[in-house]
Amino acid sequence: MELVFATNNAHKLEEVQAIVGNRFTIKSLADIGCSDDIPETGVTFEENAKQKTDYLFHKYGLDCFGDDSGLEIDALNGEPGVYSARYSGSRDMERNIDLVLSRLGDNPGRTACFRTVISLFLNKQQYFFEGVIEGHIIHERRGAGGFGYDPIFIPAGYDKTFAEMTPEEKNKISHRAIAVGKLAAFLKDNAD
Ligand code: IMP
């Protein structure tokens, strides 16, 4: 069975394919010849993920899923949230991290979480799957791995940032892994 993943990120695609297993062939946007800039104008992760699957279903009529993720910091009222990729107005993650650290200052309340929402459109039905990992934001960057806000986020129960973990360590506990695990379990039970 084929499912289109609304992404061109080869790394994400491989990760999902590995978790979902070979009963499903996951195709990228490029695989179906879609080079459109799919709108992402929602104010929640759900809205953005749904925009991707609505767009693909209406244009191609294919079963598909799409995700949206970000960092939510309690002391910043959930920011950067859906604006995580462009919080400082640019995609430059150094500037985005600097902005988070300067907005937090020396505020002792530093709890935060990463959240992923996946929208699945299967047999004309809409489903959502969510993954959340709680943690806190440290005062300075640590670690060279990962991407995005990984150098400033320590998951609860650990003493390493996501950027200090190996990809295997992070991928066992990450918000994305939790959401994809739920998607994979659902697909195993519901698709023939
Ligand atoms: P996306 O929706 O998965 O593309 O994520 C949007 C933005 O959220 C990324 O550009 C990152 O800034 C941030 N983000 C999402 N997941 C992670 C993660 O696992 N680590 C660090 N930053 C992340």
PDB file of C-alpha atoms and ligand atoms in Angstrom:
ATOM      1  CA  MET A   1       0.000   0.000   0.000  1.00  0.00           C
ATOM      2  CA  GLU A   2       1.225   3.479  -0.873  1.00  0.00           C
ATOM      3  CA  LEU A   3       1.073   6.588   1.260  1.00  0.00           C
ATOM      4  CA  VAL A   4       2.393  10.020   0.352  1.00  0.00           C
ATOM      5  CA  PHE A   5       4.302  11.886   3.064  1.00  0.00           C
ATOM      6  CA  ALA A   6       4.024  15.655   2.555  1.00  0.00           C
ATOM      7  CA  THR A   7       7.764  16.204   2.782  1.00  0.00           C
ATOM      8  CA  ASN A   8      10.915  16.287   0.712  1.00  0.00           C
ATOM      9  CA  ASN A   9      13.123  15.711   3.719  1.00  0.00           C
ATOM     10  CA  ALA A  10      14.814  12.399   2.872  1.00  0.00           C
ATOM     11  CA  HIS A  11      15.883  11.900   6.473  1.00  0.00           C
ATOM     12  CA  LYS A  12      12.319  12.183   7.813  1.00  0.00           C
ATOM     13  CA  LEU A  13      11.079   9.881   5.065  1.00  0.00           C
ATOM     14  CA  GLU A  14      13.624   7.168   5.883  1.00  0.00           C
ATOM     15  CA  GLU A  15      12.871   7.437   9.587  1.00  0.00           C
ATOM     16  CA  VAL A  16       9.144   7.007   8.996  1.00  0.00           C
ATOM     17  CA  GLN A  17       9.603   4.195   6.464  1.00  0.00           C
ATOM     18  CA  ALA A  18      11.739   2.284   8.985  1.00  0.00           C
ATOM     19  CA  ILE A  19       9.134   2.610  11.736  1.00  0.00           C
ATOM     20  CA  VAL A  20       6.126   1.871   9.530  1.00  0.00           C
ATOM     21  CA  GLY A  21       7.734  -1.208   7.929  1.00  0.00           C
ATOM     22  CA  ASN A  22       7.541  -2.577   4.421  1.00  0.00           C
ATOM     23  CA  ARG A  23       3.785  -3.144   4.245  1.00  0.00           C
ATOM     24  CA  PHE A  24       3.640   0.504   3.233  1.00  0.00           C
ATOM     25  CA  THR A  25       5.616   2.326   0.598  1.00  0.00           C
ATOM     26  CA  ILE A  26       6.083   5.895   1.680  1.00  0.00           C
ATOM     27  CA  LYS A  27       6.446   8.349  -1.188  1.00  0.00           C
ATOM     28  CA  SER A  28       7.802  11.869  -0.999  1.00  0.00           C
ATOM     29  CA  LEU A  29       6.372  14.938  -2.726  1.00  0.00           C
ATOM     30  CA  ALA A  30       9.092  14.619  -5.353  1.00  0.00           C
ATOM     31  CA  ASP A  31       8.083  10.988  -5.951  1.00  0.00           C
ATOM     32  CA  ILE A  32       4.593  12.108  -7.011  1.00  0.00           C
ATOM     33  CA  GLY A  33       5.917  15.066  -9.021  1.00  0.00           C
ATOM     34  CA  CYS A  34       4.710  17.728  -6.588  1.00  0.00           C
ATOM     35  CA  SER A  35       7.005  20.741  -6.319  1.00  0.00           C
ATOM     36  CA  ASP A  36       4.328  23.125  -5.044  1.00  0.00           C
ATOM     37  CA  ASP A  37       4.890  25.341  -2.074  1.00  0.00           C
ATOM     38  CA  ILE A  38       2.140  23.882   0.122  1.00  0.00           C
ATOM     39  CA  PRO A  39       0.598  26.579   2.329  1.00  0.00           C
ATOM     40  CA  GLU A  40       1.403  26.477   6.030  1.00  0.00           C
ATOM     41  CA  THR A  41      -0.533  29.400   7.449  1.00  0.00           C
ATOM     42  CA  GLY A  42      -2.255  27.836  10.469  1.00  0.00           C
ATOM     43  CA  VAL A  43      -1.874  28.988  14.058  1.00  0.00           C
ATOM     44  CA  THR A  44      -1.723  25.436  15.444  1.00  0.00           C
ATOM     45  CA  PHE A  45       0.314  22.374  14.517  1.00  0.00           C
ATOM     46  CA  GLU A  46      -2.973  20.555  13.737  1.00  0.00           C
ATOM     47  CA  GLU A  47      -4.009  23.220  11.237  1.00  0.00           C
ATOM     48  CA  ASN A  48      -0.656  23.203   9.481  1.00  0.00           C
ATOM     49  CA  ALA A  49      -0.470  19.404   9.292  1.00  0.00           C
ATOM     50  CA  LYS A  50      -4.070  19.275   7.996  1.00  0.00           C
ATOM     51  CA  GLN A  51      -3.372  21.957   5.393  1.00  0.00           C
ATOM     52  CA  LYS A  52      -0.736  19.670   3.906  1.00  0.00           C
ATOM     53  CA  THR A  53      -2.981  16.604   3.656  1.00  0.00           C
ATOM     54  CA  ASP A  54      -5.997  18.650   2.454  1.00  0.00           C
ATOM     55  CA  TYR A  55      -3.845  20.097  -0.301  1.00  0.00           C
ATOM     56  CA  LEU A  56      -2.500  16.724  -1.412  1.00  0.00           C
ATOM     57  CA  PHE A  57      -5.831  14.954  -1.252  1.00  0.00           C
ATOM     58  CA  HIS A  58      -7.644  17.642  -3.228  1.00  0.00           C
ATOM     59  CA  LYS A  59      -4.959  17.879  -5.871  1.00  0.00           C
ATOM     60  CA  TYR A  60      -3.962  14.211  -6.239  1.00  0.00           C
ATOM     61  CA  GLY A  61      -6.690  12.167  -4.505  1.00  0.00           C
ATOM     62  CA  LEU A  62      -4.064  10.064  -2.729  1.00  0.00           C
ATOM     63  CA  ASP A  63      -3.894   8.696   0.796  1.00  0.00           C
ATOM     64  CA  CYS A  64      -1.349  10.847   2.558  1.00  0.00           C
ATOM     65  CA  PHE A  65       0.013  12.227   5.796  1.00  0.00           C
ATOM     66  CA  GLY A  66       1.861  15.356   6.837  1.00  0.00           C
ATOM     67  CA  ASP A  67       3.422  16.635  10.021  1.00  0.00           C
ATOM     68  CA  ASP A  68       4.171  19.865  11.782  1.00  0.00           C
ATOM     69  CA  SER A  69       6.379  20.291  14.846  1.00  0.00           C
ATOM     70  CA  GLY A  70       7.923  22.875  17.041  1.00  0.00           C
ATOM     71  CA  LEU A  71       9.150  23.959  20.437  1.00  0.00           C
ATOM     72  CA  GLU A  72       6.723  25.363  23.031  1.00  0.00           C
ATOM     73  CA  ILE A  73       8.156  27.281  25.985  1.00  0.00           C
ATOM     74  CA  ASP A  74       5.787  27.847  28.899  1.00  0.00           C
ATOM     75  CA  ALA A  75       7.322  31.151  30.051  1.00  0.00           C
ATOM     76  CA  LEU A  76       6.959  32.500  26.493  1.00  0.00           C
ATOM     77  CA  ASN A  77       3.264  31.518  26.307  1.00  0.00           C
ATOM     78  CA  GLY A  78       3.992  28.589  24.041  1.00  0.00           C
ATOM     79  CA  GLU A  79       6.332  30.435  21.682  1.00  0.00           C
ATOM     80  CA  PRO A  80       8.031  29.813  19.318  1.00  0.00           C
ATOM     81  CA  GLY A  81       5.358  27.150  18.586  1.00  0.00           C
ATOM     82  CA  VAL A  82       4.232  27.114  14.962  1.00  0.00           C
ATOM     83  CA  TYR A  83       6.806  29.843  14.272  1.00  0.00           C
ATOM     84  CA  SER A  84       9.730  27.645  15.405  1.00  0.00           C
ATOM     85  CA  ALA A  85      11.402  27.493  11.997  1.00  0.00           C
ATOM     86  CA  ARG A  86      11.347  31.281  11.520  1.00  0.00           C
ATOM     87  CA  TYR A  87      11.070  32.698  15.033  1.00  0.00           C
ATOM     88  CA  SER A  88      13.562  35.505  14.453  1.00  0.00           C
ATOM     89  CA  GLY A  89      12.099  36.279  11.041  1.00  0.00           C
ATOM     90  CA  SER A  90      14.684  34.126   9.291  1.00  0.00           C
ATOM     91  CA  ARG A  91      15.446  30.421   9.041  1.00  0.00           C
ATOM     92  CA  ASP A  92      18.856  31.010  10.630  1.00  0.00           C
ATOM     93  CA  MET A  93      18.768  28.707  13.676  1.00  0.00           C
ATOM     94  CA  GLU A  94      21.596  30.575  15.414  1.00  0.00           C
ATOM     95  CA  ARG A  95      19.424  33.701  15.418  1.00  0.00           C
ATOM     96  CA  ASN A  96      16.325  31.741  16.420  1.00  0.00           C
ATOM     97  CA  ILE A  97      18.137  30.202  19.406  1.00  0.00           C
ATOM     98  CA  ASP A  98      19.616  33.587  20.376  1.00  0.00           C
ATOM     99  CA  LEU A  99      16.128  35.085  20.376  1.00  0.00           C
ATOM    100  CA  VAL A 100      14.743  32.315  22.602  1.00  0.00           C
ATOM    101  CA  LEU A 101      17.638  32.712  25.054  1.00  0.00           C
ATOM    102  CA  SER A 102      17.347  36.481  25.169  1.00  0.00           C
ATOM    103  CA  ARG A 103      13.547  36.394  25.642  1.00  0.00           C
ATOM    104  CA  LEU A 104      13.973  33.906  28.499  1.00  0.00           C
ATOM    105  CA  GLY A 105      16.851  35.861  30.035  1.00  0.00           C
ATOM    106  CA  ASP A 106      17.566  34.499  33.499  1.00  0.00           C
ATOM    107  CA  ASN A 107      13.955  33.479  34.073  1.00  0.00           C
ATOM    108  CA  PRO A 108      14.146  30.397  36.338  1.00  0.00           C
ATOM    109  CA  GLY A 109      10.927  28.967  34.835  1.00  0.00           C
ATOM    110  CA  ARG A 110      12.315  27.207  31.757  1.00  0.00           C
ATOM    111  CA  THR A 111       9.961  24.280  31.148  1.00  0.00           C
ATOM    112  CA  ALA A 112       9.241  23.524  27.521  1.00  0.00           C
ATOM    113  CA  CYS A 113       8.182  20.731  25.219  1.00  0.00           C
ATOM    114  CA  PHE A 114       8.634  19.666  21.646  1.00  0.00           C
ATOM    115  CA  ARG A 115       5.390  18.708  19.943  1.00  0.00           C
ATOM    116  CA  THR A 116       4.646  16.960  16.648  1.00  0.00           C
ATOM    117  CA  VAL A 117       1.211  16.569  15.121  1.00  0.00           C
ATOM    118  CA  ILE A 118       0.657  14.232  12.187  1.00  0.00           C
ATOM    119  CA  SER A 119      -2.436  14.501  10.010  1.00  0.00           C
ATOM    120  CA  LEU A 120      -3.383  11.325   8.132  1.00  0.00           C
ATOM    121  CA  PHE A 121      -5.907  11.193   5.314  1.00  0.00           C
ATOM    122  CA  LEU A 122      -6.745   7.540   4.712  1.00  0.00           C
ATOM    123  CA  ASN A 123      -9.789   6.172   2.876  1.00  0.00           C
ATOM    124  CA  LYS A 124     -11.307   9.687   2.951  1.00  0.00           C
ATOM    125  CA  GLN A 125     -11.096   9.858   6.752  1.00  0.00           C
ATOM    126  CA  GLN A 126      -9.079  12.371   8.758  1.00  0.00           C
ATOM    127  CA  TYR A 127      -6.967  11.263  11.727  1.00  0.00           C
ATOM    128  CA  PHE A 128      -4.472  13.040  13.985  1.00  0.00           C
ATOM    129  CA  PHE A 129      -1.562  11.654  16.007  1.00  0.00           C
ATOM    130  CA  GLU A 130       0.439  13.650  18.519  1.00  0.00           C
ATOM    131  CA  GLY A 131       3.824  13.222  20.152  1.00  0.00           C
ATOM    132  CA  VAL A 132       5.102  15.386  22.998  1.00  0.00           C
ATOM    133  CA  ILE A 133       8.368  15.353  24.921  1.00  0.00           C
ATOM    134  CA  GLU A 134       8.642  17.537  28.003  1.00  0.00           C
ATOM    135  CA  GLY A 135      11.873  19.100  29.179  1.00  0.00           C
ATOM    136  CA  HIS A 136      13.547  22.421  29.839  1.00  0.00           C
ATOM    137  CA  ILE A 137      15.634  25.094  28.153  1.00  0.00           C
ATOM    138  CA  ILE A 138      19.186  25.602  29.389  1.00  0.00           C
ATOM    139  CA  HIS A 139      21.092  28.914  29.431  1.00  0.00           C
ATOM    140  CA  GLU A 140      23.711  28.111  26.787  1.00  0.00           C
ATOM    141  CA  ARG A 141      24.045  25.764  23.840  1.00  0.00           C
ATOM    142  CA  ARG A 142      25.468  22.290  24.462  1.00  0.00           C
ATOM    143  CA  GLY A 143      26.266  19.603  21.896  1.00  0.00           C
ATOM    144  CA  ALA A 144      26.876  19.449  18.181  1.00  0.00           C
ATOM    145  CA  GLY A 145      24.353  16.854  16.993  1.00  0.00           C
ATOM    146  CA  GLY A 146      20.754  17.127  15.908  1.00  0.00           C
ATOM    147  CA  PHE A 147      19.231  20.274  14.422  1.00  0.00           C
ATOM    148  CA  GLY A 148      17.006  23.202  15.283  1.00  0.00           C
ATOM    149  CA  TYR A 149      16.686  23.916  19.003  1.00  0.00           C
ATOM    150  CA  ASP A 150      18.373  20.644  20.045  1.00  0.00           C
ATOM    151  CA  PRO A 151      21.431  22.343  21.692  1.00  0.00           C
ATOM    152  CA  ILE A 152      19.267  24.149  24.280  1.00  0.00           C
ATOM    153  CA  PHE A 153      16.683  21.440  25.115  1.00  0.00           C
ATOM    154  CA  ILE A 154      17.151  18.789  27.829  1.00  0.00           C
ATOM    155  CA  PRO A 155      14.366  16.199  27.967  1.00  0.00           C
ATOM    156  CA  ALA A 156      12.901  15.474  31.418  1.00  0.00           C
ATOM    157  CA  GLY A 157      14.753  12.656  33.183  1.00  0.00           C
ATOM    158  CA  TYR A 158      17.996  13.216  31.222  1.00  0.00           C
ATOM    159  CA  ASP A 159      21.039  15.402  31.749  1.00  0.00           C
ATOM    160  CA  LYS A 160      22.029  15.720  28.101  1.00  0.00           C
ATOM    161  CA  THR A 161      20.615  18.036  25.474  1.00  0.00           C
ATOM    162  CA  PHE A 162      19.119  16.516  22.339  1.00  0.00           C
ATOM    163  CA  ALA A 163      22.257  17.770  20.562  1.00  0.00           C
ATOM    164  CA  GLU A 164      24.479  15.748  22.934  1.00  0.00           C
ATOM    165  CA  MET A 165      22.581  12.523  22.225  1.00  0.00           C
ATOM    166  CA  THR A 166      23.271  10.108  19.413  1.00  0.00           C
ATOM    167  CA  PRO A 167      20.574  10.091  16.721  1.00  0.00           C
ATOM    168  CA  GLU A 168      19.510   6.645  18.022  1.00  0.00           C
ATOM    169  CA  GLU A 169      19.073   7.978  21.574  1.00  0.00           C
ATOM    170  CA  LYS A 170      17.088  10.991  20.413  1.00  0.00           C
ATOM    171  CA  ASN A 171      14.974   9.013  17.963  1.00  0.00           C
ATOM    172  CA  LYS A 172      13.826   6.635  20.686  1.00  0.00           C
ATOM    173  CA  ILE A 173      12.258   9.382  22.779  1.00  0.00           C
ATOM    174  CA  SER A 174      11.565  12.314  20.481  1.00  0.00           C
ATOM    175  CA  HIS A 175       8.174  13.934  19.885  1.00  0.00           C
ATOM    176  CA  ARG A 176       8.434  12.871  16.240  1.00  0.00           C
ATOM    177  CA  ALA A 177       9.191   9.246  17.169  1.00  0.00           C
ATOM    178  CA  ILE A 178       6.179   9.173  19.521  1.00  0.00           C
ATOM    179  CA  ALA A 179       3.822  10.596  16.880  1.00  0.00           C
ATOM    180  CA  VAL A 180       5.188   8.332  14.133  1.00  0.00           C
ATOM    181  CA  GLY A 181       4.913   5.321  16.455  1.00  0.00           C
ATOM    182  CA  LYS A 182       1.207   6.103  16.926  1.00  0.00           C
ATOM    183  CA  LEU A 183       0.753   6.502  13.158  1.00  0.00           C
ATOM    184  CA  ALA A 184       2.529   3.179  12.522  1.00  0.00           C
ATOM    185  CA  ALA A 185       0.424   1.327  15.122  1.00  0.00           C
ATOM    186  CA  PHE A 186      -2.755   2.759  13.610  1.00  0.00           C
ATOM    187  CA  LEU A 187      -1.735   1.787  10.075  1.00  0.00           C
ATOM    188  CA  LYS A 188      -0.922  -1.751  11.142  1.00  0.00           C
ATOM    189  CA  ASP A 189      -4.408  -2.123  12.643  1.00  0.00           C
ATOM    190  CA  ASN A 190      -6.407  -0.285  10.008  1.00  0.00           C
ATOM    191  CA  ALA A 191      -4.982  -0.836   6.561  1.00  0.00           C
ATOM    192  CA  ASP A 192      -5.085  -4.013   4.497  1.00  0.00           C
TER     193      ASP A 192
HETATM  194  P1  IMP B   1       9.061  20.665  11.318  1.00  0.00           P
HETATM  195  O1  IMP B   1       7.598  20.987  11.290  1.00  0.00           O
HETATM  196  O2  IMP B   1       9.347  19.263  11.771  1.00  0.00           O
HETATM  197  O3  IMP B   1       9.748  21.022  10.025  1.00  0.00           O
HETATM  198  O4  IMP B   1       9.716  21.591  12.441  1.00  0.00           O
HETATM  199  C1  IMP B   1       9.603  23.011  12.426  1.00  0.00           C
HETATM  200  C2  IMP B   1      10.707  23.634  13.252  1.00  0.00           C
HETATM  201  O5  IMP B   1      10.578  23.231  14.620  1.00  0.00           O
HETATM  202  C3  IMP B   1      12.119  23.221  12.846  1.00  0.00           C
HETATM  203  O6  IMP B   1      12.599  24.075  11.837  1.00  0.00           O
HETATM  204  C4  IMP B   1      12.874  23.396  14.141  1.00  0.00           C
HETATM  205  O7  IMP B   1      13.228  24.742  14.330  1.00  0.00           O
HETATM  206  C5  IMP B   1      11.863  23.018  15.195  1.00  0.00           C
HETATM  207  N1  IMP B   1      11.981  21.580  15.527  1.00  0.00           N
HETATM  208  C6  IMP B   1      11.105  20.589  15.197  1.00  0.00           C
HETATM  209  N2  IMP B   1      11.539  19.398  15.641  1.00  0.00           N
HETATM  210  C7  IMP B   1      12.726  19.635  16.250  1.00  0.00           C
HETATM  211  C8  IMP B   1      13.683  18.777  16.895  1.00  0.00           C
HETATM  212  O8  IMP B   1      13.551  17.539  16.980  1.00  0.00           O
HETATM  213  N3  IMP B   1      14.754  19.393  17.406  1.00  0.00           N
HETATM  214  C9  IMP B   1      14.967  20.733  17.327  1.00  0.00           C
HETATM  215  N4  IMP B   1      14.134  21.563  16.709  1.00  0.00           N
HETATM  216  C10 IMP B   1      13.003  21.024  16.181  1.00  0.00           C
END
